[in-house]
Structures are given as structure tokens and as C-alpha cells.
PDB file of C-alpha atoms in Angstrom:
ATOM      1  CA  UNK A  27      41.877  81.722  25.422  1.00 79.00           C
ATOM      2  CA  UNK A  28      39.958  79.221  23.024  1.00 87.00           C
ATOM      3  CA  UNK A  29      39.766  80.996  19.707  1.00 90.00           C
ATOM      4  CA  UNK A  30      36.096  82.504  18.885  1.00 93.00           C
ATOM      5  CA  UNK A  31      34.788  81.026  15.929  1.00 97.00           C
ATOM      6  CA  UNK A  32      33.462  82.664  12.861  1.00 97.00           C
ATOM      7  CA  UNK A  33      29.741  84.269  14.128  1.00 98.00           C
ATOM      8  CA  UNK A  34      26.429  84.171  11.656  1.00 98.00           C
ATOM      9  CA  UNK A  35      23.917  86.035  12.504  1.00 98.00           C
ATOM     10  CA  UNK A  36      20.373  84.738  11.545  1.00 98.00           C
ATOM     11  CA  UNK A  37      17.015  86.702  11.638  1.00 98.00           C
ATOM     12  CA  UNK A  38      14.276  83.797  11.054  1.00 97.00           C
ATOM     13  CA  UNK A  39      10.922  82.580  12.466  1.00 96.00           C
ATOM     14  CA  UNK A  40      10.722  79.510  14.670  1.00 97.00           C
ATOM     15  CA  UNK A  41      10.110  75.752  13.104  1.00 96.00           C
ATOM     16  CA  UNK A  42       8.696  73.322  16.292  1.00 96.00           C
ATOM     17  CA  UNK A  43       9.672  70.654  13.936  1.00 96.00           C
ATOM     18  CA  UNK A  44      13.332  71.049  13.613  1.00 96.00           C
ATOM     19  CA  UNK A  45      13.149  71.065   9.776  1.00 95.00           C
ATOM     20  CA  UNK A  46      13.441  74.576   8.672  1.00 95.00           C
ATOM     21  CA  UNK A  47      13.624  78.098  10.041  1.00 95.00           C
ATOM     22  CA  UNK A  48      15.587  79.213  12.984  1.00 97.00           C
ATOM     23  CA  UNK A  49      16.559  76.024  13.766  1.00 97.00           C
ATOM     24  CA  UNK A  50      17.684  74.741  10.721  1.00 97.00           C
ATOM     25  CA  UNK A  51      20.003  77.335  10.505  1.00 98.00           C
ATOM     26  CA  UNK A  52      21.850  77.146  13.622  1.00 98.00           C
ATOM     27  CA  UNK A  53      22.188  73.380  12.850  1.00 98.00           C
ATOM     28  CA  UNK A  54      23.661  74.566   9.781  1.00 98.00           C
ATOM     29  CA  UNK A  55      25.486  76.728  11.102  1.00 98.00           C
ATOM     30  CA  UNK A  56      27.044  75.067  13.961  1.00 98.00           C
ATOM     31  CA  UNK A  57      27.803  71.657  11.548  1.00 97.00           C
ATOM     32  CA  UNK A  58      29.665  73.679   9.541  1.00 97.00           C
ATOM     33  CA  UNK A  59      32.078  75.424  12.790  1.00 97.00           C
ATOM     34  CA  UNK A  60      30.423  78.411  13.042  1.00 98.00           C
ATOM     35  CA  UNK A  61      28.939  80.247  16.335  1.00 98.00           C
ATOM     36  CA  UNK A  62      24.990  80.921  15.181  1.00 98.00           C
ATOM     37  CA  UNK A  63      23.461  84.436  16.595  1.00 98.00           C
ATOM     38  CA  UNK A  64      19.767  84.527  16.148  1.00 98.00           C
ATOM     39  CA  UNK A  65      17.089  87.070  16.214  1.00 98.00           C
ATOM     40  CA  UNK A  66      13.710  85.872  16.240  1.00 98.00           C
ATOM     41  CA  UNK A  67      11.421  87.278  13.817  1.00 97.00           C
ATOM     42  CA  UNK A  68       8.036  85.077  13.941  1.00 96.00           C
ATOM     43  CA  UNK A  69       6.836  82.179  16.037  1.00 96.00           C
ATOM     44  CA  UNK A  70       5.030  79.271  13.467  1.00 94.00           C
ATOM     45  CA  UNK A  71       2.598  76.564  14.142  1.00 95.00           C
ATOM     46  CA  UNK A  72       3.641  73.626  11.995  1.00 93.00           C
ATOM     47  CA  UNK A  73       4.913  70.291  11.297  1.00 94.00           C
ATOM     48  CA  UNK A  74       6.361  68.646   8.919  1.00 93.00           C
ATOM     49  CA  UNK A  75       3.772  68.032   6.994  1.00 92.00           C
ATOM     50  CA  UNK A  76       3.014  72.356   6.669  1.00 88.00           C
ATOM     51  CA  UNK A  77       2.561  75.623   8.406  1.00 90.00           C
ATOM     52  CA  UNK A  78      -1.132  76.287  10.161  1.00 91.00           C
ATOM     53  CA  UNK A  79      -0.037  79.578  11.538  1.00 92.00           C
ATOM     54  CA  UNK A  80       2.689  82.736  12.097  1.00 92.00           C
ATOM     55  CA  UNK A  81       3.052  84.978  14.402  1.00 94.00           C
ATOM     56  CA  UNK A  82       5.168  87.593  13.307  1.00 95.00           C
ATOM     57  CA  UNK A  83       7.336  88.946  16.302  1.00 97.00           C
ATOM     58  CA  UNK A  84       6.670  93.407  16.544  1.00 97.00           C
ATOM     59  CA  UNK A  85       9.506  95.147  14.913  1.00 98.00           C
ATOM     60  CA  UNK A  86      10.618  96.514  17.953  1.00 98.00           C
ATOM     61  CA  UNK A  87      11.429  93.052  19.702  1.00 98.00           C
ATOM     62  CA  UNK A  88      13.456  92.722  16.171  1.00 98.00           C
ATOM     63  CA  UNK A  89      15.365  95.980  16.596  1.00 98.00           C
ATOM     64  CA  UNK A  90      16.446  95.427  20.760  1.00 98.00           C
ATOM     65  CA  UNK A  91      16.961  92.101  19.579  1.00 98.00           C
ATOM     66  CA  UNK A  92      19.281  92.269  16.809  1.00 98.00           C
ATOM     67  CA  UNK A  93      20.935  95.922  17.845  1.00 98.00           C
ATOM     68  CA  UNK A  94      21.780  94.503  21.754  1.00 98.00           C
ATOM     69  CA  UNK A  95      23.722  91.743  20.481  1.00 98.00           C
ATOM     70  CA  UNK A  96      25.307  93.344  17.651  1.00 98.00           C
ATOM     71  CA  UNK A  97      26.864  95.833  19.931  1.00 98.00           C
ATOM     72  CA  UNK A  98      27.890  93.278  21.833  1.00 98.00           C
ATOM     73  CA  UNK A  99      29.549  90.193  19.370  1.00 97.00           C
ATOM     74  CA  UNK A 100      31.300  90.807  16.045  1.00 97.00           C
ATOM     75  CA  UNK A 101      29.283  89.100  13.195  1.00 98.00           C
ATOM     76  CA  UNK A 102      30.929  87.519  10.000  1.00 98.00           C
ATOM     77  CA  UNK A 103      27.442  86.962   8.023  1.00 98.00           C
ATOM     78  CA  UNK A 104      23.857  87.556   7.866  1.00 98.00           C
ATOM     79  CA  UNK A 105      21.577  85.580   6.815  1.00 98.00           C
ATOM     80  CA  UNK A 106      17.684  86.089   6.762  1.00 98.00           C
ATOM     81  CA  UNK A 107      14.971  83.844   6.418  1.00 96.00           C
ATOM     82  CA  UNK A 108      10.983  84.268   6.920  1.00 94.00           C
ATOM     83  CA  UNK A 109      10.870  87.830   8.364  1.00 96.00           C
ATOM     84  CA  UNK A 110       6.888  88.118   9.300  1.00 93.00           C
ATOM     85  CA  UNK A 111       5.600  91.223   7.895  1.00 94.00           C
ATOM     86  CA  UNK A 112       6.734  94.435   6.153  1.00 95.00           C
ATOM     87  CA  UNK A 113       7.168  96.168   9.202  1.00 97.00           C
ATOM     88  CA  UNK A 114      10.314  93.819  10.472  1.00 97.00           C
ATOM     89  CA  UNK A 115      11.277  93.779   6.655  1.00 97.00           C
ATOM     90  CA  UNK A 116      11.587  97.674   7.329  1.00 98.00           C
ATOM     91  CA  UNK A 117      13.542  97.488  10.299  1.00 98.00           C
ATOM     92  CA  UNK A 118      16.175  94.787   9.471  1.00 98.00           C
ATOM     93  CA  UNK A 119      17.256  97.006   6.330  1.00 98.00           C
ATOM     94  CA  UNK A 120      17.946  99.793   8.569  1.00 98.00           C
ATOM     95  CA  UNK A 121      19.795  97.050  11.032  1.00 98.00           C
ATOM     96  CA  UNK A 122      21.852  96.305   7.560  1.00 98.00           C
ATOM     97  CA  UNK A 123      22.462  99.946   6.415  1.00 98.00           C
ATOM     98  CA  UNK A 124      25.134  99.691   9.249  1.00 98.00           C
ATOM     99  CA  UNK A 125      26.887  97.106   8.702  1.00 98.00           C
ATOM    100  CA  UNK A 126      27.249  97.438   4.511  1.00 97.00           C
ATOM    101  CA  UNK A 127      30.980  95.242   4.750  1.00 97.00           C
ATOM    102  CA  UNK A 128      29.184  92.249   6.521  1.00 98.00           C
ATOM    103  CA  UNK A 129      27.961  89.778   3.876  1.00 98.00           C
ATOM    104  CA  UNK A 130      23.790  89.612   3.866  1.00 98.00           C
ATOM    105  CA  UNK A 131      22.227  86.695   2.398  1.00 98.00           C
ATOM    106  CA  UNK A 132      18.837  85.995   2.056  1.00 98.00           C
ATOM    107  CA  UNK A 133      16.781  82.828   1.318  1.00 96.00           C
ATOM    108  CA  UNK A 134      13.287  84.899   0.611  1.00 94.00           C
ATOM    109  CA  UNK A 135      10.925  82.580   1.979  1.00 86.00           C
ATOM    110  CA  UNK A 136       7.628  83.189   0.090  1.00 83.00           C
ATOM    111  CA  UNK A 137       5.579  79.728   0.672  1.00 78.00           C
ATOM    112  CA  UNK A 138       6.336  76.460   3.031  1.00 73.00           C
ATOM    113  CA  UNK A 139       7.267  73.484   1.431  1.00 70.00           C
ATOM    114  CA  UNK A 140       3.166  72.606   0.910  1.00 71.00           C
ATOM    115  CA  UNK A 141       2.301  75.761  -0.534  1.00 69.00           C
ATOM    116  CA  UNK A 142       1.582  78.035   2.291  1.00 72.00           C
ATOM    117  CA  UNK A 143       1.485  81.564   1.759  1.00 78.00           C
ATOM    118  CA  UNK A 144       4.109  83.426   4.312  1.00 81.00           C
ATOM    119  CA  UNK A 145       4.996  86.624   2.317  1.00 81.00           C
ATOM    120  CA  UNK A 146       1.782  88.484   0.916  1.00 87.00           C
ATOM    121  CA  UNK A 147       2.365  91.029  -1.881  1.00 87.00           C
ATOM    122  CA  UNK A 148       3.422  93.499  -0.060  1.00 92.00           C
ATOM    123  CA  UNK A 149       6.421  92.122   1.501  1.00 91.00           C
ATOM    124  CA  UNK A 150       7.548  90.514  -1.327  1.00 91.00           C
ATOM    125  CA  UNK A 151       7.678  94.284  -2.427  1.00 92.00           C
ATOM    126  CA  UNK A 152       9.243  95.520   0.468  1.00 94.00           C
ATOM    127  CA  UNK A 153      12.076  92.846   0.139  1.00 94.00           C
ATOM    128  CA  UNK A 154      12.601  93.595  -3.052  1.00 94.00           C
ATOM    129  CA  UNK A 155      12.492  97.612  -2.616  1.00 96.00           C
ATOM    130  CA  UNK A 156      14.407  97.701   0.910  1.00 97.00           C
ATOM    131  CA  UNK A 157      16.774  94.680   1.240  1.00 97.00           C
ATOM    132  CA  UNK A 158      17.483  93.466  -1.857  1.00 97.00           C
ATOM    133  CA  UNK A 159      19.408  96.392  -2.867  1.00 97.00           C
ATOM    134  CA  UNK A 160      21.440  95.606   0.307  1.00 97.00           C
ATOM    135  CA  UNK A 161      22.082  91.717  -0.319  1.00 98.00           C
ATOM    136  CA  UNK A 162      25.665  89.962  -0.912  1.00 98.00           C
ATOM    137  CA  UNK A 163      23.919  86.725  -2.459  1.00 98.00           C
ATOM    138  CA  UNK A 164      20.011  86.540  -2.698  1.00 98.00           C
ATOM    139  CA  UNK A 165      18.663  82.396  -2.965  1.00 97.00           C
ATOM    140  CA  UNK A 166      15.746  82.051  -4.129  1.00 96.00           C
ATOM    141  CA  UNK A 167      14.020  79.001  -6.057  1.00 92.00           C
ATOM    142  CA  UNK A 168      13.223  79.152  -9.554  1.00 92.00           C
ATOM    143  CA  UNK A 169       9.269  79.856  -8.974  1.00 90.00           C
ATOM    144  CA  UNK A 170      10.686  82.166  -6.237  1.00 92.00           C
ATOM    145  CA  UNK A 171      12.324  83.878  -8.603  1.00 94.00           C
ATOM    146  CA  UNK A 172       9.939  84.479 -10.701  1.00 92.00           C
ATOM    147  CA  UNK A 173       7.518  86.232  -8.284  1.00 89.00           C
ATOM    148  CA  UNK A 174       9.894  88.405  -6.922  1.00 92.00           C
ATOM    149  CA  UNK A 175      11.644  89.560  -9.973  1.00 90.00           C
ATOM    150  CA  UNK A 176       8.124  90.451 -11.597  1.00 84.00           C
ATOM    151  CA  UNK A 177       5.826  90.582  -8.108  1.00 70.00           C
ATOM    152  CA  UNK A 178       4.072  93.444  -9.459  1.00 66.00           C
ATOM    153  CA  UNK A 179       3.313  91.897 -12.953  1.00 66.00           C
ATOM    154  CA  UNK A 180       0.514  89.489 -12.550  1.00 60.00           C
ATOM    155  CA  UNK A 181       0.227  85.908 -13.180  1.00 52.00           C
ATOM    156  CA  UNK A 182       2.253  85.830 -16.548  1.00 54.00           C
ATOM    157  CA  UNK A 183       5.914  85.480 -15.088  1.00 59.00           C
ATOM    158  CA  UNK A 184       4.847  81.520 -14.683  1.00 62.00           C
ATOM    159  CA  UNK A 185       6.412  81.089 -18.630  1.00 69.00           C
ATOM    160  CA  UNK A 186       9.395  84.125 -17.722  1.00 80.00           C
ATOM    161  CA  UNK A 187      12.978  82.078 -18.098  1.00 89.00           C
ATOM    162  CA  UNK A 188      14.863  82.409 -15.436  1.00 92.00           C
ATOM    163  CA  UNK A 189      17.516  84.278 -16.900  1.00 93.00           C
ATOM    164  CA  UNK A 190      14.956  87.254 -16.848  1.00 93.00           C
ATOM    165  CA  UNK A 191      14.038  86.711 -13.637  1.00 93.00           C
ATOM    166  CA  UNK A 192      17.766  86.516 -12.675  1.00 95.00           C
ATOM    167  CA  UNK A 193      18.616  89.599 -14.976  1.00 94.00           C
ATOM    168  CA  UNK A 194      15.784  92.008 -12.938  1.00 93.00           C
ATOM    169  CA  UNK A 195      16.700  90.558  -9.640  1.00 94.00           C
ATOM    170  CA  UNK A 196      20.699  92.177 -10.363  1.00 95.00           C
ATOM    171  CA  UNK A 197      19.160  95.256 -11.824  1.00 93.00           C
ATOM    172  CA  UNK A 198      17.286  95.835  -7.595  1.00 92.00           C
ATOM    173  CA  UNK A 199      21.057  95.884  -7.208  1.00 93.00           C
ATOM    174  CA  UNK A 200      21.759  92.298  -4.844  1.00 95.00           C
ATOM    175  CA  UNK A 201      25.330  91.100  -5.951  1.00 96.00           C
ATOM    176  CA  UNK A 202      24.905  87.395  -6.721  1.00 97.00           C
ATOM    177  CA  UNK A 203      21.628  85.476  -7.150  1.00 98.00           C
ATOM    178  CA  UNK A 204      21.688  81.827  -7.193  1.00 98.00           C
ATOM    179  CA  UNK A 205      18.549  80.218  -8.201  1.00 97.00           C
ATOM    180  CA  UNK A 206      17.554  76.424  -7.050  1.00 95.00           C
ATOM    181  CA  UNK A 207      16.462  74.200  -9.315  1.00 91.00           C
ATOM    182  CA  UNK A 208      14.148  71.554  -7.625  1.00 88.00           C
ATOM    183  CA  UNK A 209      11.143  72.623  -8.767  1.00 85.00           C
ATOM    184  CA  UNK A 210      12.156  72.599 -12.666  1.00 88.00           C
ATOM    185  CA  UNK A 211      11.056  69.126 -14.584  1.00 84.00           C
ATOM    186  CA  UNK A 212      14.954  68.326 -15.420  1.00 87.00           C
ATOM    187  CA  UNK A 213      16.377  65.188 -14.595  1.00 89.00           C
ATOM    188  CA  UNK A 214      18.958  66.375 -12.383  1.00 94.00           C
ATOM    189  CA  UNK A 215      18.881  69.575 -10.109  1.00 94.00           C
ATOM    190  CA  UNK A 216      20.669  72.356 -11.645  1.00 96.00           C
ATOM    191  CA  UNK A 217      21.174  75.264  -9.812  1.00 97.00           C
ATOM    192  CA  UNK A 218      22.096  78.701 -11.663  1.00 97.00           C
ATOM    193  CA  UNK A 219      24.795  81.172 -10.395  1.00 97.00           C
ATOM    194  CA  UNK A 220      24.566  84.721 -12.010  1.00 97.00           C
ATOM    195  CA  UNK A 221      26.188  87.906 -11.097  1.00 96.00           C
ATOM    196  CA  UNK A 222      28.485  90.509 -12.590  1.00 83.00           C
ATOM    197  CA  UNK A 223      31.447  90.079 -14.397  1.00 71.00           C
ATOM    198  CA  UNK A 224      34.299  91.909 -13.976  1.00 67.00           C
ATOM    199  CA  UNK A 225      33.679  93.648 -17.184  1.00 67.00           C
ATOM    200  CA  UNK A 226      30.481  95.037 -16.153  1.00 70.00           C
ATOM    201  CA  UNK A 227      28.124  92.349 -17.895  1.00 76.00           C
ATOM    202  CA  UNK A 228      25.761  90.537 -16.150  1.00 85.00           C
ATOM    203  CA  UNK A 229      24.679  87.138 -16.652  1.00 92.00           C
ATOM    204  CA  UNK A 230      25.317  83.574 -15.553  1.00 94.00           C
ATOM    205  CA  UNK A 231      28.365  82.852 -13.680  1.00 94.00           C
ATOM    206  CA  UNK A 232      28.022  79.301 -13.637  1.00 94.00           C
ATOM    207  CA  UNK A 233      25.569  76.241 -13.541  1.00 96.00           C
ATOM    208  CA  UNK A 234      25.677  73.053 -11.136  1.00 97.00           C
ATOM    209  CA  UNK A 235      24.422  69.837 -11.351  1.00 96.00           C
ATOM    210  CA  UNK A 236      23.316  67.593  -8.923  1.00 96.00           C
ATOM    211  CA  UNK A 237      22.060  64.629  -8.904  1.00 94.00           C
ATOM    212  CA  UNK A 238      17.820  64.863  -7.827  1.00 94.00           C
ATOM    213  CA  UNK A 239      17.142  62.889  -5.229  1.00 94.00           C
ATOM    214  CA  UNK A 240      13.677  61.127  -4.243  1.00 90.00           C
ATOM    215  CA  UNK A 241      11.021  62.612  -1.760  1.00 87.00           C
ATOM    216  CA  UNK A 242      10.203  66.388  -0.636  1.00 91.00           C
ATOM    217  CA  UNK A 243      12.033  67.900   1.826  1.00 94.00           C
ATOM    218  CA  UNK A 244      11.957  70.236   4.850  1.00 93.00           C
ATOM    219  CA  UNK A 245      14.346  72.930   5.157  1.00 94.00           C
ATOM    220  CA  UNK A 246      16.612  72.625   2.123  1.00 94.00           C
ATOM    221  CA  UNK A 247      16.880  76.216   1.383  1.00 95.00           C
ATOM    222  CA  UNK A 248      17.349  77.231   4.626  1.00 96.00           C
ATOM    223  CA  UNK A 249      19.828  74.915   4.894  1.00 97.00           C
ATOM    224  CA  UNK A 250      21.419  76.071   1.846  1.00 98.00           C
ATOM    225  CA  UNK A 251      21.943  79.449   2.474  1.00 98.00           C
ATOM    226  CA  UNK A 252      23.125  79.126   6.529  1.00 98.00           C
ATOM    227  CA  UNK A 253      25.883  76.590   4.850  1.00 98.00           C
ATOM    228  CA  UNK A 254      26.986  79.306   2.325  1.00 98.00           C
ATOM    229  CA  UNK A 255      26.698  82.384   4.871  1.00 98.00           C
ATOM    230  CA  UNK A 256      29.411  79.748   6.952  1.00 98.00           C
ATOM    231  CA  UNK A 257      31.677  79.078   4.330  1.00 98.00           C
ATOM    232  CA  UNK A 258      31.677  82.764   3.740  1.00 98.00           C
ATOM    233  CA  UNK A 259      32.300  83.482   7.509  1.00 98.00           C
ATOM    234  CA  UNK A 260      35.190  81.050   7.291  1.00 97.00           C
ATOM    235  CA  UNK A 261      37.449  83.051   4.764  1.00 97.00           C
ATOM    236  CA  UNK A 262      36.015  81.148   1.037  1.00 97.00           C
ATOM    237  CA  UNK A 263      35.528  83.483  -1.662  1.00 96.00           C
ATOM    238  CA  UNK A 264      31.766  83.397  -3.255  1.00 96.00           C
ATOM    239  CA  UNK A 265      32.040  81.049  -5.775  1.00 95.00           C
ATOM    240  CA  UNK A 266      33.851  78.369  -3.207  1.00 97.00           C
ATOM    241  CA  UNK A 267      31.371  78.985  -0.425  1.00 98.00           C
ATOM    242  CA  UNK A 268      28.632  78.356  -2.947  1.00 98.00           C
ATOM    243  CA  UNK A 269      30.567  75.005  -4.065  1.00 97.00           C
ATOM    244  CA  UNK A 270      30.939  73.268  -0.416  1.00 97.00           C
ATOM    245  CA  UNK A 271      27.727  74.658   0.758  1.00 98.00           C
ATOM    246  CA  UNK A 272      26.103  72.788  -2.712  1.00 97.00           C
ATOM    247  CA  UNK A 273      27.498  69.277  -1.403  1.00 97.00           C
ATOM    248  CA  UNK A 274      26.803  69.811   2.228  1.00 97.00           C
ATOM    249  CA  UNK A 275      23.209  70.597   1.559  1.00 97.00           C
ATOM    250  CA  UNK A 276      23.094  67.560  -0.498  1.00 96.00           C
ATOM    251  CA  UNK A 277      24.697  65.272   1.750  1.00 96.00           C
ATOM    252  CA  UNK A 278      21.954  66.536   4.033  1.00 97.00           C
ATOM    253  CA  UNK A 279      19.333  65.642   1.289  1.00 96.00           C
ATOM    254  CA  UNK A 280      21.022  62.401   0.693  1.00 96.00           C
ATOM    255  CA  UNK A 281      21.286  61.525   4.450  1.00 96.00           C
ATOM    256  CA  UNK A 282      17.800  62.664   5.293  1.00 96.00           C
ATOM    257  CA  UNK A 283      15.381  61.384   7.714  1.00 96.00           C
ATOM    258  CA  UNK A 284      11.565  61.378   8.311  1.00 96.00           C
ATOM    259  CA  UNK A 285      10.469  61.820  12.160  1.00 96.00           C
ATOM    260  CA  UNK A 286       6.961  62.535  11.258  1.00 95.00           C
ATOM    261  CA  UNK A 287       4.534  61.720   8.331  1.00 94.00           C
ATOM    262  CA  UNK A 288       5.312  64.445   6.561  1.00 93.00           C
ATOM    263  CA  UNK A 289       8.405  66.285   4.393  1.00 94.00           C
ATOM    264  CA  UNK A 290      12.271  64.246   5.468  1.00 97.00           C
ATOM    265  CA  UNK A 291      14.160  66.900   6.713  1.00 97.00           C
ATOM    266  CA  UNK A 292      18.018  67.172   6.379  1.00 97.00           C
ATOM    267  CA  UNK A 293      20.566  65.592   8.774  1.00 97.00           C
ATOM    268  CA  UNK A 294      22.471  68.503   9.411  1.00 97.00           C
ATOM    269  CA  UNK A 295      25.118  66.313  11.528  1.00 96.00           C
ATOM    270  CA  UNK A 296      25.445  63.235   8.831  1.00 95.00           C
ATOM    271  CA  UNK A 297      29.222  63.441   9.375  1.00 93.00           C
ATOM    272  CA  UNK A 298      28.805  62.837  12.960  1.00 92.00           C
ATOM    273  CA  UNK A 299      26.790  59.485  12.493  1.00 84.00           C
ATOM    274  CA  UNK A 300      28.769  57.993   9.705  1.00 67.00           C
ATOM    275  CA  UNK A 301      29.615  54.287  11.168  1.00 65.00           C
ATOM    276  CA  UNK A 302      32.508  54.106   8.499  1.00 60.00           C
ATOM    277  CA  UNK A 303      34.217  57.060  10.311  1.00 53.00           C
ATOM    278  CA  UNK A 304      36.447  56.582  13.561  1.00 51.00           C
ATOM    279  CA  UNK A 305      35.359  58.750  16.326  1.00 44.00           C
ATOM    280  CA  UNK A 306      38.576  60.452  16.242  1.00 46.00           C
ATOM    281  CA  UNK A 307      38.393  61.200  12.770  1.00 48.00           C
ATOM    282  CA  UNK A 308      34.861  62.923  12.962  1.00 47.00           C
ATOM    283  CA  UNK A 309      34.815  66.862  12.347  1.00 45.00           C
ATOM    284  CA  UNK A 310      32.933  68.932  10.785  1.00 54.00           C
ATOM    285  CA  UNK A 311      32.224  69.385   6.951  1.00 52.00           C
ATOM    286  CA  UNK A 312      34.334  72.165   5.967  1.00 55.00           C
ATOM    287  CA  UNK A 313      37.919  71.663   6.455  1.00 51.00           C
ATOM    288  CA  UNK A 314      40.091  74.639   6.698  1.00 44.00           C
TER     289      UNK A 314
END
């Protein structure tokens, strides 16, 4: 029989556009040789210019959904996206209690990419308070960051650095945070790696920079994350999967296109359409 490949299972709302979401991540996912799972948490109205609407899925759907095929398929890697209210927040970290030696990352989706609220207050504190503690690698950007680390603290965590923010995020217990960069004023993106040491102290890990490219785009983070829960179901330690997700992501970014008048969104497949690459020699991104 043809080997299985590594299997990521993703829990994430719908995007009609293509750009972010559910499918995002099984573009991801697939580009980089992996077999995406998906439970579907939400169904959106948008484009890619923002989101009008969700429709977050009931908690039960999520349960059958998620507990059917996990008794079913082995899983390598979670990842979770936009999870639609606290009630599916709720149920997904008793989904995760059970399987504490599968990697869980999460890209905590608070706004779209125009500012659209899609976590209120109280999920962000039922992320924080039920699957945080939980999480292998959380990914949030730097304003992202900030909200969640002090959600219950008012408008002042706008000036917090983001070593605080990183520093209270370890303390809900998540293993590795990695905080995105794009929305700092530096001239380059730099995205921030903290953890734990193996002496016990906590801190940054390391810092990468990447070169910022021009115009807003749709799905980045959810790209991000899928690529790293990947290279994790494909054998890399943390600290590589983190490296070749980085420079897929921003081959994506670099190889972007822009089907509608809104946001470019990623070309999860550049390596497929690269005209300087015989056909034969095409494969996917991560080579093992």
C-alpha cells in the first residue's frame, strides 16, 4: 500500500474567498505533503476585502465532527483557527484533553485582516483560560498578543512590550509563543520566538527577520501556523518547523496574487507554477 502521509487536523471557520480560514489551511497543508482533516467550526460571509458575517457552527456539530473522525484516522497535529463562540472554545479543549501527546497550535484569530471583530471578550477569555494551557505553540500577532495576554486589563496594554505580553502568555502555561511582527513600524518583519529554556527561564528563544513586503494580505497567519503544524507532522523539531514554515509563508507573501479588489492572498502552490522549474523537478516545499 501507498504510504499515509502525515495527518493535520484543523478546526476553522469557512473563507468563500480562498484567502484564509479552512481553506487556507488545507492548501497549506496539502503544499507542504500533508493529509488536512478539518472540522468546521463557523460558516463566514466575506471577501477579500473583509468579513460581513459568522455563523458559528453549535458545539455539538463540533464534537460528532471532530470525535467521529478522530476515532477513525490517526492525527499528527492540531491546529485551530477562528472557533465561533465560547461554547465550541469549550468543547474543543475537552476534544484536546485526550489527545495531550498530539501537538496543538493555535493562530487565535481575534479580528479579520480589516478590523473585524470575531472573538468578543469573552472568548478571548475562554481561550486563554481553557486552551491555552493546552497549546504546543500559540501564534499570535503582536497587537494579538497584547489583548490576550492582558484581555481583562483595559485599553492600556496598547504601550505593553511584547516581551510582557509574551512573558504572561507562558505563565497560562502554552509551551512556545511566537509573535508576528507585521503590524510593528520596523523596517523589516521580525518575528519573536519565546519559550522555556532548559534551565527553567523563560524568555526569547530567538528573533527572525524578514524582509517586509508591500501590500496587505489575506490569510498569512493562517497560513503560517498550518505550515508549522506540517513541518511538525513531518518529524522537525520546533525550532526547524518554525524556520521552513517562516520561508514558505513568505514565499507565499512574495508570490501572492489579487483575484478580487481587496487583500492579495498567498499562493500556497508557488512551487508548482515556477516556469524556471522542470515539471519533473516540481515537489513540494519541504524536502525530507
Amino acid at each position: 500500500m501507498t504510504p499515509t502521509p502525515p495527518t493535520v487536523l484543523t478546526f476553522a471557520a469557512t473563507d468563500p474567498s480562498g484567502g484564509a480560514g479552512l481553506q487556507a489551511d488545507i492548501l497549506a497543508l496539502a503544499s507542504i505533503g500533508c493529509h488536512p482533516l478539518s472540522v468546521v467550526t463557523g460558516i463566514t460571509v466575506q471577501d477579500t476585502v473583509g468579513v460581513e458575517s459568522v455563523m458559528a457552527l453549535d458545539s455539538d456539530w463540533i464534537n460528532d465532527q471532530a470525535r467521529t473522525i478522530l476515532e477513525d484516522v490517526q492525527v499528527s497535529a492540531f491546529k485551530l483557527g477562528l472557533l465561533g463562540s465560547v461554547e465550541n472554545i469549550a468543547v474543543i479543549a475537552e476534544i484536546m484533553a485526550d489527545y495531550p501527546d498530539v501537538p496543538l497550535l493555535i493562530d487565535p484569530i481575534l479580528t479579520s485582516g480589516r478590523g473585524d471583530e470575531l472573538a468578543n471578550e469573552e472568548m478571548q477569555a475562554a481561550m486563554t483560560e481553557l486552551l491555552f494551557p493546552q497549546a504546543t505553540l500559540i501564534t499570535p500577532n503582536s497587537i494579538e498578543a497584547r489583548r490576550l495576554a492582558f484581555y481583562d486589563e483595559g485599553d492600556e496594554v496598547q504601550n505593553t512590550s511584547l516581551e510582557e505580553a509574551a512573558q504572561r502568555l507562558l505563565e497560562l502555561g502554552t509551551e512556545y509563543v511566537l509573535i508576528t511582527g507585521t503590524h510593528e513600524r520596523s523596517t523589516d518583519v521580525v518575528n519573536s520566538l519565546y519559550g522555556t529554556s532548559p534551565s527553567g527561564a523563560s524568555g526569547l528563544i530567538r528573533a527572525y527577520h524578514w524582509e517586509r513586503l508591500a501590500g496587505s494580505y489575506h490569510g498569512s497567519g493562517c497560513t503560517l501556523t498550518s505550515a508549522i503544524a506540517a513541518c511538525l507532522a513531518h518529524g522537525l523539531s520546533m525550532e526547524e518547523a518554525i524556520q521552513e514554515a517562516q520561508e514558505y509563508t513568505w514565499q507565499t507573501l512574495k508570490n501572492a496574487f489579487r483575484p478580487g479588489m481587496g487583500q492579495f492572498i498567498p499562493d500556497r502552490f508557488f512551487w508548482a507554477r515556477d516556469d524556471d522549474t522542470d515539471a519533473d523537478e516540481k515537489v513540494p516545499f519541504i524536502q525530507h
